[in-house]
JSON list of C-alpha atoms in Angstrom, two decimals:
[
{"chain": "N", "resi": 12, "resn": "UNK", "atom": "CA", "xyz": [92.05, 104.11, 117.93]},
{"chain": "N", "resi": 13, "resn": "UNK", "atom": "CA", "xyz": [90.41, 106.12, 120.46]},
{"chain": "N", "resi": 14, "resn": "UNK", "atom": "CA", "xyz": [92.65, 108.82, 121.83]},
{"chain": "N", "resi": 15, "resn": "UNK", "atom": "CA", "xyz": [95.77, 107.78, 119.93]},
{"chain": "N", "resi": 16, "resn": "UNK", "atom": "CA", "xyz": [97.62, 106.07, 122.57]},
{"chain": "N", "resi": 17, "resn": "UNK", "atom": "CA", "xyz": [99.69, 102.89, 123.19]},
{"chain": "N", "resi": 18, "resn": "UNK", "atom": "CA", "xyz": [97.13, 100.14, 124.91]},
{"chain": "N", "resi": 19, "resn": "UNK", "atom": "CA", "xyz": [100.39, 99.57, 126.78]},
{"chain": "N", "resi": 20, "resn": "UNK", "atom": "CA", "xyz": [98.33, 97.29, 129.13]},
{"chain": "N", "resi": 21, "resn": "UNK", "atom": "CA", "xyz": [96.87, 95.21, 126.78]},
{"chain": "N", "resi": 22, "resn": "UNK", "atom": "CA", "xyz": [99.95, 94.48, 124.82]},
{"chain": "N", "resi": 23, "resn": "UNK", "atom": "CA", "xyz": [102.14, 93.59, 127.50]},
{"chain": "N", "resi": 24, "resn": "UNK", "atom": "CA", "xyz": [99.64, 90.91, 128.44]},
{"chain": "N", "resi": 25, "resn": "UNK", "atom": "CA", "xyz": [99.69, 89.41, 124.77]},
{"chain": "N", "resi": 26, "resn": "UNK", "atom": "CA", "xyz": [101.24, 85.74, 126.07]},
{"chain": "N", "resi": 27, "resn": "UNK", "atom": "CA", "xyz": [101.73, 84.07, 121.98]},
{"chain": "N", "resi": 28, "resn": "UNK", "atom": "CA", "xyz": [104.34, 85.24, 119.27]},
{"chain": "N", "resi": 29, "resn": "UNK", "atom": "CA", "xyz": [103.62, 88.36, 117.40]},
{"chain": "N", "resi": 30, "resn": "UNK", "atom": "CA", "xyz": [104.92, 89.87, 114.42]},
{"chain": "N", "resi": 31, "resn": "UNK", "atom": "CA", "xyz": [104.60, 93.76, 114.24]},
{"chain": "N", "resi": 32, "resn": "UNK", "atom": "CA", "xyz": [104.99, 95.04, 110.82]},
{"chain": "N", "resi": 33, "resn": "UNK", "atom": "CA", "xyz": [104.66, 98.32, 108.96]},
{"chain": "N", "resi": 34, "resn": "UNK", "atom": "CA", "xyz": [104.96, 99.41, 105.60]},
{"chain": "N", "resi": 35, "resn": "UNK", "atom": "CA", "xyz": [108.37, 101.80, 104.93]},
{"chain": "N", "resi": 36, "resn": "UNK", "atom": "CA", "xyz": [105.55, 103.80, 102.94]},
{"chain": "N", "resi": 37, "resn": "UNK", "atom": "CA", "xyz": [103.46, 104.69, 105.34]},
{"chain": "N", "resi": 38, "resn": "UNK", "atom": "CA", "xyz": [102.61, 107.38, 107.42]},
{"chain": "N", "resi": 39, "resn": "UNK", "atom": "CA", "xyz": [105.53, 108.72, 109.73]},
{"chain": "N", "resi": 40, "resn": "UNK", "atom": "CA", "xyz": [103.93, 107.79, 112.70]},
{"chain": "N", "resi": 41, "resn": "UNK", "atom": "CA", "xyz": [103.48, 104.45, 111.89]},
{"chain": "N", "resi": 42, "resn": "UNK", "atom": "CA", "xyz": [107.12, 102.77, 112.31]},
{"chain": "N", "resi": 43, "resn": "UNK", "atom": "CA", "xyz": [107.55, 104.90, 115.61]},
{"chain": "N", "resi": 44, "resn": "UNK", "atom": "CA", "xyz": [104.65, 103.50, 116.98]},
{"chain": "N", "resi": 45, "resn": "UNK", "atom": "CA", "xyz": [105.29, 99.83, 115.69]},
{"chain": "N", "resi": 46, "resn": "UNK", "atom": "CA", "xyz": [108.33, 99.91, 117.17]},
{"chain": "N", "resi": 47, "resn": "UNK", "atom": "CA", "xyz": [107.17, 101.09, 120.64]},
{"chain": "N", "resi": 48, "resn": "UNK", "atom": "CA", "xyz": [104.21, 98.10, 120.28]},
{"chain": "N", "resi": 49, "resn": "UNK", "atom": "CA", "xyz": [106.93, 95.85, 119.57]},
{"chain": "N", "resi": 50, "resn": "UNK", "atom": "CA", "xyz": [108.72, 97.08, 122.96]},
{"chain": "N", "resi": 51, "resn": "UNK", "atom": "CA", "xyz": [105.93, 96.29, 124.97]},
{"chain": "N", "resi": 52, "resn": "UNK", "atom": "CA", "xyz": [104.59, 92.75, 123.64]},
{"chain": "N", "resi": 53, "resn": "UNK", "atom": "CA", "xyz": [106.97, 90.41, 125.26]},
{"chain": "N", "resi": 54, "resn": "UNK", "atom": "CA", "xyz": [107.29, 87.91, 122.48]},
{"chain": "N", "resi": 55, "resn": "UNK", "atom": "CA", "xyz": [107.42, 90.19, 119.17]},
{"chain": "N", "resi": 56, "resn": "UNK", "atom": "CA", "xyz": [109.11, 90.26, 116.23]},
{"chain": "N", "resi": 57, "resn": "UNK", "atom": "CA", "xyz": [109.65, 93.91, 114.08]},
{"chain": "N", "resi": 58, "resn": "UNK", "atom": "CA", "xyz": [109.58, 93.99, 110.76]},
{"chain": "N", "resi": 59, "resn": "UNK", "atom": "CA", "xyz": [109.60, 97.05, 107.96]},
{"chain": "N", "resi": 60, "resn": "UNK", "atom": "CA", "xyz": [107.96, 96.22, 104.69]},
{"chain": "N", "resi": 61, "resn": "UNK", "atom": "CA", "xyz": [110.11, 98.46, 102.36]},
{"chain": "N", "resi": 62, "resn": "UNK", "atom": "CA", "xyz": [108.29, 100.42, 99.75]},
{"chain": "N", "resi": 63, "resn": "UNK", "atom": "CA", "xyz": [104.68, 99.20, 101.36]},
{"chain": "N", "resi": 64, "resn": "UNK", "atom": "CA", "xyz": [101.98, 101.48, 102.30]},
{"chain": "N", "resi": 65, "resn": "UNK", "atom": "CA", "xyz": [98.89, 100.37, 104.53]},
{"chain": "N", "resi": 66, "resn": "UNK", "atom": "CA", "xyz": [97.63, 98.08, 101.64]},
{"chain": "N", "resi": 67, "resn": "UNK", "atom": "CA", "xyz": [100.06, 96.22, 101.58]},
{"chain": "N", "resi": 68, "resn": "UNK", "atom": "CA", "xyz": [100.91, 93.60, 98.52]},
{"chain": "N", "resi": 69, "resn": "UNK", "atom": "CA", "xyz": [100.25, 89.79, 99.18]},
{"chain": "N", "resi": 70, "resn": "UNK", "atom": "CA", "xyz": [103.12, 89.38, 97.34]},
{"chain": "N", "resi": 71, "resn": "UNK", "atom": "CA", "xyz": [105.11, 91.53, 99.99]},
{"chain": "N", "resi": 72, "resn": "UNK", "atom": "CA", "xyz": [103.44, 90.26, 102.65]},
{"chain": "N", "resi": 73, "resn": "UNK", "atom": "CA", "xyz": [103.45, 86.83, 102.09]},
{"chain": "N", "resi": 74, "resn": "UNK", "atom": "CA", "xyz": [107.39, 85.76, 102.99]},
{"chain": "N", "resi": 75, "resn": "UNK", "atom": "CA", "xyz": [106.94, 88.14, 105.58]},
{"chain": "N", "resi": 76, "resn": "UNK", "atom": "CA", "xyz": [104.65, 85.74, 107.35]},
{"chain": "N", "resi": 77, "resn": "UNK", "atom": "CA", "xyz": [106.05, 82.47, 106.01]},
{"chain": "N", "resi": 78, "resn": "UNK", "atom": "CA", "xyz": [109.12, 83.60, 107.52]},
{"chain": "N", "resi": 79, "resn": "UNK", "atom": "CA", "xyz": [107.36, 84.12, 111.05]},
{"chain": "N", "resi": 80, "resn": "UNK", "atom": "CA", "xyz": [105.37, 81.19, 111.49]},
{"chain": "N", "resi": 81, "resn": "UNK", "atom": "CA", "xyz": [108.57, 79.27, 110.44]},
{"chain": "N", "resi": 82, "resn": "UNK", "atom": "CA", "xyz": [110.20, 80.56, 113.22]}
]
């Protein structure tokens, strides 16, 4: 986490898929700054989990991810 920032660098260098999610439960910070990571990794998909906070259910989470790797 160091000082808070975007590793901008390091994320627009990611070369596979990624799926970016946050939990709509979460801090307020968090789906601004998803959303900015999401900007910057050149193959991502965004996703809110509605109602989730940073432990997020398996139950939740689970079609989430099916849903990715299917794609």
């Amino acid at each position: 986490m160091g000082d808070y920032s975007l590793p901008e660098d390091r994320a627009r260098a990611v070369t596979i898929p990624a799926l970016v999610l946050d939990g709509g439960a979460s801090f307020g910070f968090m789906g601004p700054t998803a959303d900015a990571l999401a900007e910057l990794i050149p193959d991502a998909q965004r996703r809110t989990l509605e109602g989730q906070q940073h432990n997020v259910d398996p139950a939740v989470l689970a079609p989430a991810l099916k849903e990715f790797l299917a794609s």
